[in-house]
Amino acid sequence: MTAPAESRGPVDGGEAVAVVGIVVVSHSRVLADAAVGLAREMVHDGGPRIEVAAGLDDTTFGTDAAAIMTAIEAADEGAGVVVLMDLGSAVLSAELAVEMLDPDRAERVLLCAAPLVEGLVAAVVTAAGGADRAGVAAEASRALAAKTAQLGGPAPVPGDAGPVAGGPVLRLVVTDPHGLHARPASRLVGAVRGLDADVRARNATTGSDWADVTSLSRLAGLGVLAGQEIEVVASGPDATTALDRVGAAATASGLTGPAAAASAQAAPQTALAQAAPPTAPTAPAVAG
């Protein structure tokens, strides 16, 4: 089993709040450890406790219900556990492990049908933000939305109702050649963590639906490519702070770079302004 050196969630009154733990069940220890390593790259300031129950040993494929039960017990720090699994018998072993748990603990466990790698990345980022078990599992289950849409399938993740009205707006030109992919998107999610603000974003170039910035899958579903513009709006007591942090995270992650910075210097008055009430999408003016 493996766990981060520090498991930390949003701060409430100066105290770290317990977050949902994650258990990874796989037939392959190598696969599980690699997936966990990738997921941890998305969380930069602590994150949920992650336990692995994979393989019968370091080299033998298989799953063990007793090992999964022990992993669940270790991952539960009070907020419960979400379990992600790979292939069929891993699901059966996880179900048996839950049956073996103390009933009170078993009630705090959710077995999630999300794809292992994409789902784990989404689950870790969402748990780090303080979501409950249902929220973590739901976000993990939406993790394939961006890939499905990009490859021509239906987009199963609907956009949010619309932007908040009357709040500040931030416009960012994406210079990362890979567009808004998982790593910078996770930085944007982390930037608004713990703030009293409703923060939404859209692909202003394509006029996409609005997405909640606390949702990794919804941000990835915007399909923002290099050279396109992201519009971010916020409301609430921490609205301005939220946009400041989003802008800083975009720069730190490499999502925006010299081209965007030069544009912002050319027209700084439009980078952070009051948002007008929602209107039909129009061709955006590049602001920064």
PDB file of N, CA and C in Angstrom, residues 50-143:
ATOM      1  N   ILE A  50      -4.183   8.300  -0.506  1.00  0.00           N
ATOM      2  CA  ILE A  50      -4.374   7.308  -1.562  1.00  0.00           C
ATOM      3  C   ILE A  50      -3.730   6.005  -1.114  1.00  0.00           C
ATOM      4  N   GLU A  51      -4.501   4.934  -1.161  1.00  0.00           N
ATOM      5  CA  GLU A  51      -3.985   3.603  -0.836  1.00  0.00           C
ATOM      6  C   GLU A  51      -4.136   2.703  -2.054  1.00  0.00           C
ATOM      7  N   VAL A  52      -3.188   1.804  -2.227  1.00  0.00           N
ATOM      8  CA  VAL A  52      -3.188   0.883  -3.360  1.00  0.00           C
ATOM      9  C   VAL A  52      -3.341  -0.543  -2.864  1.00  0.00           C
ATOM     10  N   ALA A  53      -4.265  -1.274  -3.475  1.00  0.00           N
ATOM     11  CA  ALA A  53      -4.399  -2.721  -3.255  1.00  0.00           C
ATOM     12  C   ALA A  53      -4.338  -3.357  -4.637  1.00  0.00           C
ATOM     13  N   ALA A  54      -3.155  -3.790  -5.048  1.00  0.00           N
ATOM     14  CA  ALA A  54      -2.962  -4.207  -6.432  1.00  0.00           C
ATOM     15  C   ALA A  54      -1.995  -5.371  -6.515  1.00  0.00           C
ATOM     16  N   GLY A  55      -2.345  -6.355  -7.318  1.00  0.00           N
ATOM     17  CA  GLY A  55      -1.512  -7.530  -7.490  1.00  0.00           C
ATOM     18  C   GLY A  55      -1.487  -8.400  -6.242  1.00  0.00           C
ATOM     19  N   LEU A  56      -1.136  -9.655  -6.428  1.00  0.00           N
ATOM     20  CA  LEU A  56      -0.986 -10.558  -5.284  1.00  0.00           C
ATOM     21  C   LEU A  56       0.362 -10.336  -4.610  1.00  0.00           C
ATOM     22  N   ASP A  57       1.311  -9.777  -5.367  1.00  0.00           N
ATOM     23  CA  ASP A  57       2.581  -9.265  -4.839  1.00  0.00           C
ATOM     24  C   ASP A  57       3.089  -8.275  -5.882  1.00  0.00           C
ATOM     25  N   ASP A  58       4.334  -7.870  -5.806  1.00  0.00           N
ATOM     26  CA  ASP A  58       4.834  -6.836  -6.711  1.00  0.00           C
ATOM     27  C   ASP A  58       4.844  -7.256  -8.170  1.00  0.00           C
ATOM     28  N   THR A  59       4.843  -8.563  -8.438  1.00  0.00           N
ATOM     29  CA  THR A  59       4.957  -9.027  -9.826  1.00  0.00           C
ATOM     30  C   THR A  59       3.825  -9.939 -10.274  1.00  0.00           C
ATOM     31  N   THR A  60       3.009 -10.426  -9.363  1.00  0.00           N
ATOM     32  CA  THR A  60       1.954 -11.386  -9.718  1.00  0.00           C
ATOM     33  C   THR A  60       0.615 -10.681  -9.869  1.00  0.00           C
ATOM     34  N   PHE A  61      -0.030 -10.860 -11.028  1.00  0.00           N
ATOM     35  CA  PHE A  61      -1.331 -10.239 -11.265  1.00  0.00           C
ATOM     36  C   PHE A  61      -2.406 -10.874 -10.392  1.00  0.00           C
ATOM     37  N   GLY A  62      -3.350 -10.068  -9.976  1.00  0.00           N
ATOM     38  CA  GLY A  62      -4.484 -10.567  -9.198  1.00  0.00           C
ATOM     39  C   GLY A  62      -4.971  -9.521  -8.215  1.00  0.00           C
ATOM     40  N   THR A  63      -6.071  -9.815  -7.547  1.00  0.00           N
ATOM     41  CA  THR A  63      -6.606  -8.926  -6.514  1.00  0.00           C
ATOM     42  C   THR A  63      -6.951  -9.748  -5.277  1.00  0.00           C
ATOM     43  N   ASP A  64      -6.917  -9.072  -4.127  1.00  0.00           N
ATOM     44  CA  ASP A  64      -7.091  -9.744  -2.844  1.00  0.00           C
ATOM     45  C   ASP A  64      -8.072  -8.929  -2.003  1.00  0.00           C
ATOM     46  N   ALA A  65      -9.223  -9.510  -1.691  1.00  0.00           N
ATOM     47  CA  ALA A  65     -10.253  -8.788  -0.940  1.00  0.00           C
ATOM     48  C   ALA A  65      -9.753  -8.329   0.422  1.00  0.00           C
ATOM     49  N   ALA A  66      -8.950  -9.148   1.084  1.00  0.00           N
ATOM     50  CA  ALA A  66      -8.445  -8.764   2.407  1.00  0.00           C
ATOM     51  C   ALA A  66      -7.528  -7.550   2.308  1.00  0.00           C
ATOM     52  N   ALA A  67      -6.698  -7.518   1.265  1.00  0.00           N
ATOM     53  CA  ALA A  67      -5.808  -6.368   1.069  1.00  0.00           C
ATOM     54  C   ALA A  67      -6.612  -5.111   0.751  1.00  0.00           C
ATOM     55  N   ILE A  68      -7.683  -5.264  -0.010  1.00  0.00           N
ATOM     56  CA  ILE A  68      -8.536  -4.115  -0.329  1.00  0.00           C
ATOM     57  C   ILE A  68      -9.215  -3.597   0.940  1.00  0.00           C
ATOM     58  N   MET A  69      -9.692  -4.490   1.776  1.00  0.00           N
ATOM     59  CA  MET A  69     -10.309  -4.079   3.035  1.00  0.00           C
ATOM     60  C   MET A  69      -9.322  -3.280   3.889  1.00  0.00           C
ATOM     61  N   THR A  70      -8.087  -3.769   3.986  1.00  0.00           N
ATOM     62  CA  THR A  70      -7.071  -3.063   4.769  1.00  0.00           C
ATOM     63  C   THR A  70      -6.780  -1.693   4.182  1.00  0.00           C
ATOM     64  N   ALA A  71      -6.743  -1.607   2.857  1.00  0.00           N
ATOM     65  CA  ALA A  71      -6.495  -0.326   2.199  1.00  0.00           C
ATOM     66  C   ALA A  71      -7.624   0.664   2.482  1.00  0.00           C
ATOM     67  N   ILE A  72      -8.858   0.195   2.449  1.00  0.00           N
ATOM     68  CA  ILE A  72     -10.006   1.065   2.741  1.00  0.00           C
ATOM     69  C   ILE A  72      -9.903   1.601   4.164  1.00  0.00           C
ATOM     70  N   GLU A  73      -9.581   0.731   5.097  1.00  0.00           N
ATOM     71  CA  GLU A  73      -9.465   1.157   6.495  1.00  0.00           C
ATOM     72  C   GLU A  73      -8.371   2.216   6.651  1.00  0.00           C
ATOM     73  N   ALA A  74      -7.261   2.046   5.932  1.00  0.00           N
ATOM     74  CA  ALA A  74      -6.160   3.005   6.034  1.00  0.00           C
ATOM     75  C   ALA A  74      -6.502   4.341   5.370  1.00  0.00           C
ATOM     76  N   ALA A  75      -7.301   4.304   4.307  1.00  0.00           N
ATOM     77  CA  ALA A  75      -7.613   5.524   3.559  1.00  0.00           C
ATOM     78  C   ALA A  75      -8.692   6.364   4.211  1.00  0.00           C
ATOM     79  N   ASP A  76      -9.503   5.763   5.077  1.00  0.00           N
ATOM     80  CA  ASP A  76     -10.629   6.481   5.682  1.00  0.00           C
ATOM     81  C   ASP A  76     -10.155   7.296   6.878  1.00  0.00           C
ATOM     82  N   GLU A  77     -10.094   8.604   6.688  1.00  0.00           N
ATOM     83  CA  GLU A  77      -9.688   9.501   7.765  1.00  0.00           C
ATOM     84  C   GLU A  77     -10.867  10.272   8.340  1.00  0.00           C
ATOM     85  N   GLY A  78     -12.073   9.753   8.081  1.00  0.00           N
ATOM     86  CA  GLY A  78     -13.266  10.360   8.648  1.00  0.00           C
ATOM     87  C   GLY A  78     -14.283  10.812   7.636  1.00  0.00           C
ATOM     88  N   ALA A  79     -13.845  11.059   6.398  1.00  0.00           N
ATOM     89  CA  ALA A  79     -14.758  11.528   5.360  1.00  0.00           C
ATOM     90  C   ALA A  79     -15.184  10.421   4.417  1.00  0.00           C
ATOM     91  N   GLY A  80     -14.738   9.198   4.683  1.00  0.00           N
ATOM     92  CA  GLY A  80     -15.101   8.080   3.826  1.00  0.00           C
ATOM     93  C   GLY A  80     -14.111   7.858   2.698  1.00  0.00           C
ATOM     94  N   VAL A  81     -14.454   6.912   1.825  1.00  0.00           N
ATOM     95  CA  VAL A  81     -13.524   6.442   0.803  1.00  0.00           C
ATOM     96  C   VAL A  81     -14.265   6.217  -0.508  1.00  0.00           C
ATOM     97  N   VAL A  82     -13.598   6.552  -1.618  1.00  0.00           N
ATOM     98  CA  VAL A  82     -14.046   6.176  -2.954  1.00  0.00           C
ATOM     99  C   VAL A  82     -13.041   5.170  -3.506  1.00  0.00           C
ATOM    100  N   VAL A  83     -13.547   4.051  -4.018  1.00  0.00           N
ATOM    101  CA  VAL A  83     -12.698   2.974  -4.536  1.00  0.00           C
ATOM    102  C   VAL A  83     -12.820   2.932  -6.050  1.00  0.00           C
ATOM    103  N   LEU A  84     -11.673   2.965  -6.741  1.00  0.00           N
ATOM    104  CA  LEU A  84     -11.637   2.816  -8.193  1.00  0.00           C
ATOM    105  C   LEU A  84     -10.969   1.492  -8.536  1.00  0.00           C
ATOM    106  N   MET A  85     -11.493   0.826  -9.563  1.00  0.00           N
ATOM    107  CA  MET A  85     -11.064  -0.537  -9.891  1.00  0.00           C
ATOM    108  C   MET A  85     -10.773  -0.663 -11.380  1.00  0.00           C
ATOM    109  N   ASP A  86      -9.965  -1.679 -11.752  1.00  0.00           N
ATOM    110  CA  ASP A  86      -9.738  -1.879 -13.180  1.00  0.00           C
ATOM    111  C   ASP A  86     -10.690  -2.926 -13.767  1.00  0.00           C
ATOM    112  N   LEU A  87     -10.309  -4.198 -13.810  1.00  0.00           N
ATOM    113  CA  LEU A  87     -11.084  -5.199 -14.542  1.00  0.00           C
ATOM    114  C   LEU A  87     -12.051  -5.972 -13.657  1.00  0.00           C
ATOM    115  N   GLY A  88     -12.899  -6.769 -14.295  1.00  0.00           N
ATOM    116  CA  GLY A  88     -14.039  -7.412 -13.652  1.00  0.00           C
ATOM    117  C   GLY A  88     -13.829  -8.031 -12.292  1.00  0.00           C
ATOM    118  N   SER A  89     -12.830  -8.893 -12.122  1.00  0.00           N
ATOM    119  CA  SER A  89     -12.667  -9.538 -10.826  1.00  0.00           C
ATOM    120  C   SER A  89     -12.205  -8.563  -9.753  1.00  0.00           C
ATOM    121  N   ALA A  90     -11.628  -7.436 -10.172  1.00  0.00           N
ATOM    122  CA  ALA A  90     -11.288  -6.400  -9.197  1.00  0.00           C
ATOM    123  C   ALA A  90     -12.560  -5.832  -8.568  1.00  0.00           C
ATOM    124  N   VAL A  91     -13.612  -5.744  -9.362  1.00  0.00           N
ATOM    125  CA  VAL A  91     -14.900  -5.268  -8.839  1.00  0.00           C
ATOM    126  C   VAL A  91     -15.451  -6.277  -7.834  1.00  0.00           C
ATOM    127  N   LEU A  92     -15.377  -7.541  -8.179  1.00  0.00           N
ATOM    128  CA  LEU A  92     -15.876  -8.577  -7.266  1.00  0.00           C
ATOM    129  C   LEU A  92     -15.086  -8.572  -5.962  1.00  0.00           C
ATOM    130  N   SER A  93     -13.779  -8.432  -6.052  1.00  0.00           N
ATOM    131  CA  SER A  93     -12.954  -8.402  -4.844  1.00  0.00           C
ATOM    132  C   SER A  93     -13.268  -7.183  -3.990  1.00  0.00           C
ATOM    133  N   ALA A  94     -13.503  -6.037  -4.630  1.00  0.00           N
ATOM    134  CA  ALA A  94     -13.837  -4.827  -3.887  1.00  0.00           C
ATOM    135  C   ALA A  94     -15.186  -4.968  -3.199  1.00  0.00           C
ATOM    136  N   GLU A  95     -16.142  -5.564  -3.871  1.00  0.00           N
ATOM    137  CA  GLU A  95     -17.448  -5.776  -3.248  1.00  0.00           C
ATOM    138  C   GLU A  95     -17.329  -6.681  -2.032  1.00  0.00           C
ATOM    139  N   LEU A  96     -16.522  -7.739  -2.142  1.00  0.00           N
ATOM    140  CA  LEU A  96     -16.316  -8.637  -1.011  1.00  0.00           C
ATOM    141  C   LEU A  96     -15.608  -7.901   0.132  1.00  0.00           C
ATOM    142  N   ALA A  97     -14.655  -7.044  -0.205  1.00  0.00           N
ATOM    143  CA  ALA A  97     -13.935  -6.284   0.827  1.00  0.00           C
ATOM    144  C   ALA A  97     -14.889  -5.399   1.616  1.00  0.00           C
ATOM    145  N   VAL A  98     -15.826  -4.764   0.940  1.00  0.00           N
ATOM    146  CA  VAL A  98     -16.794  -3.900   1.632  1.00  0.00           C
ATOM    147  C   VAL A  98     -17.676  -4.735   2.560  1.00  0.00           C
ATOM    148  N   GLU A  99     -18.045  -5.928   2.115  1.00  0.00           N
ATOM    149  CA  GLU A  99     -18.858  -6.809   2.959  1.00  0.00           C
ATOM    150  C   GLU A  99     -18.107  -7.226   4.222  1.00  0.00           C
ATOM    151  N   MET A 100     -16.784  -7.267   4.136  1.00  0.00           N
ATOM    152  CA  MET A 100     -15.959  -7.672   5.274  1.00  0.00           C
ATOM    153  C   MET A 100     -15.738  -6.545   6.285  1.00  0.00           C
ATOM    154  N   LEU A 101     -16.035  -5.316   5.898  1.00  0.00           N
ATOM    155  CA  LEU A 101     -15.798  -4.166   6.772  1.00  0.00           C
ATOM    156  C   LEU A 101     -16.822  -4.089   7.891  1.00  0.00           C
ATOM    157  N   ASP A 102     -16.451  -3.381   8.947  1.00  0.00           N
ATOM    158  CA  ASP A 102     -17.423  -3.022   9.970  1.00  0.00           C
ATOM    159  C   ASP A 102     -18.558  -2.247   9.296  1.00  0.00           C
ATOM    160  N   PRO A 103     -19.820  -2.522   9.634  1.00  0.00           N
ATOM    161  CA  PRO A 103     -20.944  -1.877   8.949  1.00  0.00           C
ATOM    162  C   PRO A 103     -20.884  -0.359   8.944  1.00  0.00           C
ATOM    163  N   ASP A 104     -20.447   0.248  10.029  1.00  0.00           N
ATOM    164  CA  ASP A 104     -20.372   1.708  10.065  1.00  0.00           C
ATOM    165  C   ASP A 104     -19.372   2.235   9.046  1.00  0.00           C
ATOM    166  N   ARG A 105     -18.235   1.574   8.917  1.00  0.00           N
ATOM    167  CA  ARG A 105     -17.241   2.001   7.939  1.00  0.00           C
ATOM    168  C   ARG A 105     -17.721   1.703   6.526  1.00  0.00           C
ATOM    169  N   ALA A 106     -18.365   0.547   6.347  1.00  0.00           N
ATOM    170  CA  ALA A 106     -18.844   0.173   5.016  1.00  0.00           C
ATOM    171  C   ALA A 106     -19.805   1.216   4.452  1.00  0.00           C
ATOM    172  N   GLU A 107     -20.575   1.863   5.317  1.00  0.00           N
ATOM    173  CA  GLU A 107     -21.508   2.898   4.864  1.00  0.00           C
ATOM    174  C   GLU A 107     -20.790   4.116   4.303  1.00  0.00           C
ATOM    175  N   ARG A 108     -19.513   4.268   4.607  1.00  0.00           N
ATOM    176  CA  ARG A 108     -18.756   5.430   4.141  1.00  0.00           C
ATOM    177  C   ARG A 108     -17.921   5.113   2.893  1.00  0.00           C
ATOM    178  N   VAL A 109     -18.196   3.990   2.254  1.00  0.00           N
ATOM    179  CA  VAL A 109     -17.413   3.567   1.088  1.00  0.00           C
ATOM    180  C   VAL A 109     -18.284   3.592  -0.162  1.00  0.00           C
ATOM    181  N   LEU A 110     -17.759   4.160  -1.241  1.00  0.00           N
ATOM    182  CA  LEU A 110     -18.418   4.135  -2.537  1.00  0.00           C
ATOM    183  C   LEU A 110     -17.505   3.438  -3.544  1.00  0.00           C
ATOM    184  N   LEU A 111     -18.033   2.422  -4.205  1.00  0.00           N
ATOM    185  CA  LEU A 111     -17.323   1.789  -5.311  1.00  0.00           C
ATOM    186  C   LEU A 111     -17.701   2.537  -6.580  1.00  0.00           C
ATOM    187  N   CYS A 112     -16.701   3.013  -7.304  1.00  0.00           N
ATOM    188  CA  CYS A 112     -16.928   3.905  -8.438  1.00  0.00           C
ATOM    189  C   CYS A 112     -16.588   3.201  -9.742  1.00  0.00           C
ATOM    190  N   ALA A 113     -17.483   3.303 -10.716  1.00  0.00           N
ATOM    191  CA  ALA A 113     -17.305   2.622 -12.001  1.00  0.00           C
ATOM    192  C   ALA A 113     -16.485   3.430 -12.998  1.00  0.00           C
ATOM    193  N   ALA A 114     -15.842   4.480 -12.557  1.00  0.00           N
ATOM    194  CA  ALA A 114     -15.070   5.340 -13.456  1.00  0.00           C
ATOM    195  C   ALA A 114     -13.883   4.593 -14.052  1.00  0.00           C
ATOM    196  N   PRO A 115     -13.397   5.016 -15.231  1.00  0.00           N
ATOM    197  CA  PRO A 115     -12.161   4.444 -15.785  1.00  0.00           C
ATOM    198  C   PRO A 115     -11.013   4.709 -14.826  1.00  0.00           C
ATOM    199  N   LEU A 116     -10.121   3.744 -14.703  1.00  0.00           N
ATOM    200  CA  LEU A 116      -9.138   3.800 -13.627  1.00  0.00           C
ATOM    201  C   LEU A 116      -8.229   5.031 -13.706  1.00  0.00           C
ATOM    202  N   VAL A 117      -7.605   5.272 -14.851  1.00  0.00           N
ATOM    203  CA  VAL A 117      -6.611   6.346 -14.919  1.00  0.00           C
ATOM    204  C   VAL A 117      -7.282   7.713 -14.918  1.00  0.00           C
ATOM    205  N   GLU A 118      -8.162   7.969 -15.890  1.00  0.00           N
ATOM    206  CA  GLU A 118      -8.827   9.269 -15.951  1.00  0.00           C
ATOM    207  C   GLU A 118      -9.672   9.517 -14.707  1.00  0.00           C
ATOM    208  N   GLY A 119     -10.346   8.479 -14.249  1.00  0.00           N
ATOM    209  CA  GLY A 119     -11.181   8.627 -13.066  1.00  0.00           C
ATOM    210  C   GLY A 119     -10.374   8.932 -11.828  1.00  0.00           C
ATOM    211  N   LEU A 120      -9.202   8.305 -11.699  1.00  0.00           N
ATOM    212  CA  LEU A 120      -8.356   8.551 -10.534  1.00  0.00           C
ATOM    213  C   LEU A 120      -7.855   9.993 -10.522  1.00  0.00           C
ATOM    214  N   VAL A 121      -7.436  10.494 -11.672  1.00  0.00           N
ATOM    215  CA  VAL A 121      -6.976  11.888 -11.745  1.00  0.00           C
ATOM    216  C   VAL A 121      -8.089  12.825 -11.294  1.00  0.00           C
ATOM    217  N   ALA A 122      -9.289  12.630 -11.832  1.00  0.00           N
ATOM    218  CA  ALA A 122     -10.414  13.499 -11.469  1.00  0.00           C
ATOM    219  C   ALA A 122     -10.772  13.346 -10.000  1.00  0.00           C
ATOM    220  N   ALA A 123     -10.750  12.122  -9.494  1.00  0.00           N
ATOM    221  CA  ALA A 123     -11.117  11.880  -8.096  1.00  0.00           C
ATOM    222  C   ALA A 123     -10.139  12.554  -7.146  1.00  0.00           C
ATOM    223  N   VAL A 124      -8.858  12.475  -7.426  1.00  0.00           N
ATOM    224  CA  VAL A 124      -7.849  13.057  -6.543  1.00  0.00           C
ATOM    225  C   VAL A 124      -7.981  14.576  -6.506  1.00  0.00           C
ATOM    226  N   VAL A 125      -8.137  15.193  -7.670  1.00  0.00           N
ATOM    227  CA  VAL A 125      -8.285  16.655  -7.716  1.00  0.00           C
ATOM    228  C   VAL A 125      -9.556  17.094  -6.992  1.00  0.00           C
ATOM    229  N   THR A 126     -10.642  16.347  -7.196  1.00  0.00           N
ATOM    230  CA  THR A 126     -11.928  16.716  -6.591  1.00  0.00           C
ATOM    231  C   THR A 126     -11.910  16.502  -5.084  1.00  0.00           C
ATOM    232  N   ALA A 127     -11.337  15.410  -4.632  1.00  0.00           N
ATOM    233  CA  ALA A 127     -11.237  15.172  -3.196  1.00  0.00           C
ATOM    234  C   ALA A 127     -10.384  16.229  -2.529  1.00  0.00           C
ATOM    235  N   ALA A 128      -9.306  16.640  -3.184  1.00  0.00           N
ATOM    236  CA  ALA A 128      -8.442  17.680  -2.626  1.00  0.00           C
ATOM    237  C   ALA A 128      -9.192  18.984  -2.424  1.00  0.00           C
ATOM    238  N   GLY A 129     -10.220  19.210  -3.239  1.00  0.00           N
ATOM    239  CA  GLY A 129     -11.028  20.408  -3.111  1.00  0.00           C
ATOM    240  C   GLY A 129     -12.073  20.345  -2.029  1.00  0.00           C
ATOM    241  N   GLY A 130     -12.203  19.190  -1.362  1.00  0.00           N
ATOM    242  CA  GLY A 130     -13.129  19.077  -0.245  1.00  0.00           C
ATOM    243  C   GLY A 130     -14.484  18.515  -0.579  1.00  0.00           C
ATOM    244  N   ALA A 131     -14.670  17.969  -1.784  1.00  0.00           N
ATOM    245  CA  ALA A 131     -15.963  17.393  -2.150  1.00  0.00           C
ATOM    246  C   ALA A 131     -16.257  16.157  -1.307  1.00  0.00           C
ATOM    247  N   ASP A 132     -17.539  15.834  -1.175  1.00  0.00           N
ATOM    248  CA  ASP A 132     -17.916  14.641  -0.433  1.00  0.00           C
ATOM    249  C   ASP A 132     -17.781  13.403  -1.324  1.00  0.00           C
ATOM    250  N   ARG A 133     -18.095  12.226  -0.767  1.00  0.00           N
ATOM    251  CA  ARG A 133     -17.913  10.978  -1.523  1.00  0.00           C
ATOM    252  C   ARG A 133     -18.700  10.985  -2.834  1.00  0.00           C
ATOM    253  N   ALA A 134     -19.952  11.416  -2.769  1.00  0.00           N
ATOM    254  CA  ALA A 134     -20.779  11.416  -3.972  1.00  0.00           C
ATOM    255  C   ALA A 134     -20.203  12.358  -5.019  1.00  0.00           C
ATOM    256  N   GLY A 135     -19.716  13.519  -4.573  1.00  0.00           N
ATOM    257  CA  GLY A 135     -19.136  14.472  -5.512  1.00  0.00           C
ATOM    258  C   GLY A 135     -17.866  13.947  -6.151  1.00  0.00           C
ATOM    259  N   VAL A 136     -17.012  13.295  -5.361  1.00  0.00           N
ATOM    260  CA  VAL A 136     -15.777  12.723  -5.891  1.00  0.00           C
ATOM    261  C   VAL A 136     -16.096  11.628  -6.905  1.00  0.00           C
ATOM    262  N   ALA A 137     -17.017  10.745  -6.569  1.00  0.00           N
ATOM    263  CA  ALA A 137     -17.373   9.651  -7.482  1.00  0.00           C
ATOM    264  C   ALA A 137     -18.018  10.178  -8.756  1.00  0.00           C
ATOM    265  N   ALA A 138     -18.867  11.195  -8.635  1.00  0.00           N
ATOM    266  CA  ALA A 138     -19.532  11.753  -9.814  1.00  0.00           C
ATOM    267  C   ALA A 138     -18.522  12.390 -10.759  1.00  0.00           C
ATOM    268  N   GLU A 139     -17.579  13.139 -10.204  1.00  0.00           N
ATOM    269  CA  GLU A 139     -16.567  13.784 -11.042  1.00  0.00           C
ATOM    270  C   GLU A 139     -15.691  12.729 -11.721  1.00  0.00           C
ATOM    271  N   ALA A 140     -15.322  11.685 -10.989  1.00  0.00           N
ATOM    272  CA  ALA A 140     -14.528  10.609 -11.592  1.00  0.00           C
ATOM    273  C   ALA A 140     -15.286   9.941 -12.732  1.00  0.00           C
ATOM    274  N   SER A 141     -16.581   9.768 -12.562  1.00  0.00           N
ATOM    275  CA  SER A 141     -17.393   9.095 -13.576  1.00  0.00           C
ATOM    276  C   SER A 141     -17.545   9.930 -14.840  1.00  0.00           C
ATOM    277  N   ARG A 142     -17.328  11.252 -14.745  1.00  0.00           N
ATOM    278  CA  ARG A 142     -17.406  12.125 -15.924  1.00  0.00           C
ATOM    279  C   ARG A 142     -16.061  12.268 -16.618  1.00  0.00           C
ATOM    280  N   ALA A 143     -15.063  11.558 -16.173  1.00  0.00           N
ATOM    281  CA  ALA A 143     -13.687  11.840 -16.595  1.00  0.00           C
ATOM    282  C   ALA A 143     -13.420  11.580 -18.072  1.00  0.00           C
TER     283      ALA A 143
END
